[in-house]
Each structure stands twice: as C-alpha cells, then as structure tokens.
Amino acid sequence: DNGAGQAAKICNNMLLGATMAATCETFALAKKLGLNLQTFYDISSKASGQSWSMTSYCPVPGVGPASPADKGYAGGFAAALMLKDMRLALEAAKASGAAVPMGERAEAIYAAFVDADAQGLDFSAIITALE
C-alpha cells in the first residue's frame, strides 16, 4: 500500500536504534566487569545476543569489522539523524496506539546524547556516554 515503505523504514530504524543502545550498554557493562571486549564479541556474536548492531557495526573500536568506532565515530549515520528517526517512530506509534516503551527509552538516550553536543558523531558513539 501507499506509505508502506516509509512505515517499514520507521519500524526498522526504531529497531536499529534500540538494539544499538542495548549493544552499547552491554559492551560498557562488559568492560566494567573486566571482560576482554574482543573475547566478549567473539562469544556473543555467535550466541543468542547476536545482532546486526554488534556483528556488522560494533560500537567498540578495534572489535569486530571496521565501523565508525574505528574512526573516532566520524562518518556513518549521525546520532542526530537517528534521533529524528526515533521521533518519527514514536509519532507513528502514538498515532496508531502502539506501545513502544523500548523505543521511548532509546529515543531519550539519543536525545540526551545529541543535546550534549554529540550530534555530528555516529549513532554508535552513545557508548562513549555510557562509559
């Protein structure tokens, strides 16, 4: 139907934003628990916690395939753009009556990050605010 592509994009980007936030939180926790982050990546990238945010776009420099994390979080998909997409998803959720508590929390994380003047950085750079 007309508009289905836009709806799918909004849903996909909300999923991406939420999984990246969770991936960043997890790596920050693993670091605080003293885990070797490469070893943690090697295990979790093949376990039940595996996600695209981890295996294709890991937010930890030097871990996993090359990503904006390896370039000081330059380039990639700007956090400000992810925030825009998260807000579009929340508007769509409100209009349709859908409950999206994880999406709401992820939007708040990106909003705080962008408001702290990090809008030019890649969206995976939220890990720096969690460390």
XYZ file of N, CA and C in Angstrom:
393
model
N 0.826 -1.195 0.000
C 0.000 0.000 0.000
C 0.865 1.252 0.000
N 0.277 2.340 -0.376
C 0.948 3.628 -0.376
C 1.413 3.965 1.050
N 2.676 4.286 1.208
C 3.223 4.632 2.519
C 3.813 3.469 3.285
N 3.653 2.255 2.778
C 4.165 1.084 3.498
C 5.689 1.098 3.599
N 6.354 1.583 2.554
C 7.818 1.649 2.600
C 8.303 2.575 3.702
N 7.645 3.729 3.843
C 8.007 4.676 4.906
C 7.746 4.063 6.276
N 6.631 3.381 6.415
C 6.305 2.730 7.689
C 7.345 1.665 8.031
N 7.749 0.889 7.036
C 8.767 -0.144 7.272
C 10.095 0.490 7.669
N 10.465 1.601 7.031
C 11.709 2.295 7.367
C 11.669 2.802 8.799
N 10.557 3.397 9.209
C 10.411 3.893 10.578
C 10.559 2.755 11.577
N 9.890 1.644 11.305
C 9.972 0.486 12.215
C 11.383 -0.085 12.256
N 12.019 -0.219 11.096
C 13.375 -0.753 11.039
C 14.347 0.138 11.805
N 14.256 1.452 11.609
C 15.195 2.343 12.283
C 14.949 2.415 13.783
N 13.701 2.250 14.228
C 13.455 2.176 15.665
C 14.121 0.922 16.236
N 13.994 -0.185 15.523
C 14.643 -1.426 15.950
C 16.160 -1.251 15.992
N 16.722 -0.649 14.963
C 18.161 -0.408 14.931
C 18.602 0.491 16.081
N 17.882 1.577 16.309
C 18.247 2.486 17.397
C 18.210 1.809 18.749
N 17.176 1.028 18.990
C 17.053 0.333 20.273
C 18.121 -0.743 20.436
N 18.408 -1.499 19.365
C 19.423 -2.548 19.504
C 20.819 -1.951 19.645
N 21.081 -0.821 19.004
C 22.390 -0.193 19.183
C 22.537 0.318 20.614
N 21.489 0.921 21.162
C 21.548 1.385 22.548
C 21.833 0.209 23.482
N 21.152 -0.904 23.272
C 21.374 -2.085 24.109
C 22.776 -2.660 23.902
N 23.258 -2.656 22.670
C 24.614 -3.139 22.379
C 25.643 -2.276 23.092
N 25.467 -0.967 23.043
C 26.402 -0.064 23.718
C 26.378 -0.277 25.228
N 25.195 -0.404 25.795
C 25.089 -0.656 27.233
C 25.777 -1.954 27.614
N 25.598 -2.964 26.795
C 26.175 -4.276 27.086
C 27.691 -4.246 27.043
N 28.261 -3.596 26.026
C 29.720 -3.510 25.953
C 30.280 -2.655 27.086
N 29.574 -1.592 27.466
C 30.028 -0.777 28.599
C 30.006 -1.602 29.881
N 28.974 -2.410 30.064
C 28.901 -3.288 31.236
C 30.008 -4.336 31.193
N 30.205 -4.958 30.050
C 31.255 -5.978 29.926
C 32.619 -5.391 30.291
N 32.867 -4.168 29.850
C 34.135 -3.507 30.171
C 34.264 -3.283 31.674
N 33.192 -2.799 32.304
C 33.219 -2.554 33.752
C 33.362 -3.848 34.554
N 32.899 -4.954 33.982
C 33.036 -6.252 34.648
C 34.397 -6.889 34.401
N 35.243 -6.197 33.631
C 36.600 -6.674 33.390
C 36.745 -7.682 32.270
N 35.718 -7.814 31.427
C 35.818 -8.764 30.326
C 36.692 -8.193 29.213
N 37.410 -9.055 28.533
C 38.116 -8.670 27.326
C 37.054 -8.465 26.262
N 36.985 -7.263 25.700
C 35.879 -6.948 24.792
C 35.936 -7.725 23.485
N 37.111 -8.050 23.011
C 37.202 -8.874 21.806
C 36.691 -10.286 22.099
N 37.063 -10.839 23.239
C 36.586 -12.171 23.621
C 35.077 -12.166 23.809
N 34.563 -11.116 24.462
C 33.114 -10.998 24.636
C 32.414 -10.934 23.276
N 32.962 -10.145 22.354
C 32.416 -10.056 21.000
C 32.433 -11.431 20.336
N 33.567 -12.138 20.426
C 33.692 -13.449 19.782
C 32.638 -14.425 20.294
N 32.338 -14.360 21.573
C 31.334 -15.259 22.157
C 29.924 -14.801 21.789
N 29.610 -13.540 22.100
C 28.229 -13.080 21.940
C 27.809 -12.919 20.481
N 28.765 -12.728 19.583
C 28.389 -12.588 18.173
C 27.917 -13.909 17.580
N 28.119 -14.992 18.306
C 27.666 -16.310 17.845
C 26.644 -16.919 18.808
N 26.205 -16.123 19.772
C 25.274 -16.611 20.785
C 23.914 -15.922 20.624
N 23.044 -16.148 21.557
C 21.666 -15.656 21.453
C 21.548 -14.134 21.475
N 22.565 -13.421 21.925
C 22.521 -11.962 21.940
C 22.982 -11.317 20.651
N 23.339 -12.091 19.664
C 23.865 -11.577 18.395
C 22.855 -10.636 17.750
N 23.371 -9.542 17.188
C 22.538 -8.615 16.426
C 23.398 -7.914 15.374
N 22.756 -7.302 14.404
C 23.473 -6.554 13.371
C 24.281 -5.432 14.011
N 23.722 -4.779 15.024
C 24.432 -3.682 15.692
C 25.773 -4.130 16.243
N 25.863 -5.372 16.640
C 27.119 -5.894 17.178
C 28.016 -6.445 16.080
N 27.481 -7.305 15.243
C 28.346 -8.038 14.319
C 28.728 -7.270 13.065
N 27.944 -6.282 12.675
C 28.249 -5.520 11.473
C 28.670 -4.085 11.746
N 28.421 -3.593 12.970
C 28.603 -2.172 13.258
C 29.012 -1.987 14.710
N 29.908 -2.840 15.183
C 30.273 -2.857 16.600
C 30.705 -1.464 17.069
N 30.166 -1.000 18.201
C 30.476 0.334 18.686
C 31.809 0.444 19.433
N 32.568 -0.641 19.486
C 33.850 -0.647 20.202
C 35.000 -0.594 19.194
N 35.864 0.406 19.304
C 37.000 0.477 18.375
C 37.862 -0.782 18.431
N 38.246 -1.265 17.254
C 39.141 -2.417 17.186
C 38.493 -3.756 17.435
N 37.178 -3.784 17.599
C 36.453 -5.033 17.843
C 35.473 -5.240 16.693
N 35.462 -6.424 16.125
C 34.564 -6.724 15.022
C 35.045 -6.081 13.736
N 34.184 -6.081 12.716
C 34.572 -5.481 11.429
C 34.719 -3.961 11.561
N 35.396 -3.358 10.613
C 35.594 -1.909 10.636
C 34.245 -1.195 10.700
N 34.185 -0.163 11.538
C 32.963 0.627 11.705
C 33.360 2.052 12.068
N 32.412 2.969 12.153
C 32.758 4.330 12.555
C 33.499 4.400 13.900
N 33.317 3.428 14.769
C 34.047 3.413 16.047
C 35.550 3.435 15.818
N 35.992 2.841 14.721
C 37.420 2.789 14.408
C 37.937 4.111 13.848
N 37.032 5.052 13.593
C 37.417 6.361 13.051
C 36.959 7.476 13.983
N 36.982 7.213 15.288
C 36.564 8.229 16.241
C 35.086 8.569 16.137
N 34.294 7.622 15.651
C 32.850 7.769 15.473
C 32.489 8.835 14.437
N 33.422 9.111 13.537
C 33.152 10.036 12.436
C 32.504 9.261 11.292
N 31.696 9.964 10.517
C 31.028 9.310 9.400
C 29.886 8.443 9.892
N 29.456 7.566 9.055
C 28.363 6.680 9.437
C 27.026 7.400 9.452
N 26.160 6.993 10.355
C 24.805 7.535 10.478
C 24.772 8.428 11.711
N 24.639 9.713 11.512
C 24.730 10.682 12.606
C 23.684 10.425 13.696
N 24.100 10.628 14.929
C 23.195 10.465 16.071
C 21.968 11.363 15.930
N 22.148 12.566 15.389
C 21.014 13.473 15.199
C 20.001 12.900 14.215
N 20.482 12.180 13.198
C 19.560 11.541 12.249
C 18.833 10.367 12.894
N 19.546 9.613 13.743
C 18.881 8.524 14.452
C 17.818 9.090 15.386
N 18.124 10.186 16.045
C 17.140 10.817 16.925
C 15.905 11.235 16.124
N 16.099 11.825 14.956
C 14.978 12.214 14.093
C 14.126 10.996 13.761
N 14.774 9.899 13.386
C 14.038 8.685 13.030
C 13.324 8.081 14.235
N 13.963 8.135 15.397
C 13.315 7.620 16.612
C 12.065 8.440 16.914
N 12.156 9.736 16.729
C 10.994 10.599 16.982
C 9.876 10.340 15.979
N 10.226 10.092 14.723
C 9.211 9.733 13.732
C 8.512 8.431 14.128
N 9.278 7.471 14.626
C 8.698 6.196 15.050
C 7.755 6.399 16.238
N 8.156 7.251 17.178
C 7.294 7.494 18.339
C 6.014 8.221 17.929
N 6.117 9.135 16.973
C 4.915 9.799 16.459
C 3.979 8.782 15.813
N 4.540 7.873 15.019
C 3.727 6.844 14.366
C 3.100 5.910 15.400
N 3.865 5.582 16.421
C 3.336 4.714 17.478
C 2.167 5.388 18.197
N 2.345 6.648 18.512
C 1.276 7.386 19.196
C 0.028 7.455 18.323
N 0.224 7.764 17.047
C -0.911 7.884 16.130
C -1.657 6.564 15.952
N -0.929 5.459 16.047
C -1.562 4.154 15.835
C -1.966 3.464 17.135
N -1.611 4.057 18.266
C -1.953 3.458 19.554
C -1.048 2.308 19.956
N 0.155 2.241 19.371
C 1.092 1.154 19.693
C 1.936 1.520 20.910
N 2.160 0.561 21.780
C 3.032 0.743 22.936
C 4.471 0.429 22.521
N 5.383 1.373 22.734
C 6.786 1.186 22.346
C 7.721 1.671 23.466
N 7.674 1.025 24.633
C 8.499 1.501 25.751
C 10.004 1.441 25.481
N 10.478 0.437 24.765
C 11.904 0.385 24.433
C 12.264 1.496 23.463
N 11.397 1.761 22.505
C 11.621 2.854 21.571
C 11.662 4.195 22.287
N 10.770 4.376 23.271
C 10.762 5.613 24.047
C 12.058 5.796 24.826
N 12.541 4.733 25.427
C 13.780 4.829 26.205
C 14.973 5.084 25.286
N 15.015 4.406 24.150
C 16.115 4.629 23.201
C 16.091 6.063 22.686
N 14.897 6.600 22.408
C 14.791 7.995 21.957
C 15.348 8.932 23.019
N 15.059 8.677 24.277
C 15.566 9.524 25.365
C 17.089 9.462 25.453
N 17.661 8.289 25.218
C 19.122 8.142 25.239
C 19.749 8.951 24.111
N 19.200 8.845 22.899
C 19.737 9.612 21.773
C 19.524 11.106 21.971
N 18.378 11.509 22.533
C 18.117 12.931 22.769
C 19.149 13.513 23.732
N 19.430 12.808 24.818
C 20.425 13.289 25.781
C 21.800 13.377 25.139
N 22.129 12.399 24.309
C 23.430 12.374 23.642
C 23.564 13.538 22.660
N 22.554 13.752 21.852
C 22.589 14.841 20.870
C 22.579 16.192 21.582
N 21.787 16.319 22.630
C 21.740 17.573 23.391
C 23.072 17.905 24.048
N 23.894 16.883 24.270
C 25.223 17.087 24.871
C 26.254 17.450 23.809
N 25.796 17.888 22.642
C 26.657 18.346 21.551
C 27.367 17.230 20.797
N 26.773 16.075 20.753
C 27.379 14.954 20.037
C 26.684 14.691 18.710
N 25.920 15.631 18.222
C 25.090 15.398 17.046
C 25.867 15.073 15.790
N 27.126 15.485 15.685
C 27.904 15.179 14.495
C 28.503 13.791 14.503
N 28.458 13.105 15.644
C 29.040 11.768 15.753
C 28.069 10.702 15.274
N 28.621 9.551 14.919
C 27.823 8.391 14.544
C 26.943 7.970 15.717
N 25.790 7.388 15.421
C 24.862 6.994 16.477
C 25.427 5.940 17.417
N 26.423 5.173 16.982
C 27.035 4.180 17.874
C 27.904 4.821 18.950
N 28.204 6.106 18.795
C 29.047 6.808 19.772
C 28.357 6.983 21.109
N 27.080 6.610 21.236
C 26.437 6.711 22.553
C 27.152 5.847 23.581
N 27.956 4.889 23.113
C 28.730 4.087 24.047
C 29.667 4.981 24.874
N 30.139 6.065 24.279
C 31.066 6.956 24.996
C 30.369 7.649 26.161
N 29.076 7.895 26.060
C 28.325 8.498 27.143
C 28.031 7.495 28.259
N 28.060 6.208 27.926
C 27.786 5.162 28.906
C 29.026 4.703 29.664
N 30.189 4.955 29.055
C 31.438 4.542 29.693
C 31.802 5.585 30.695
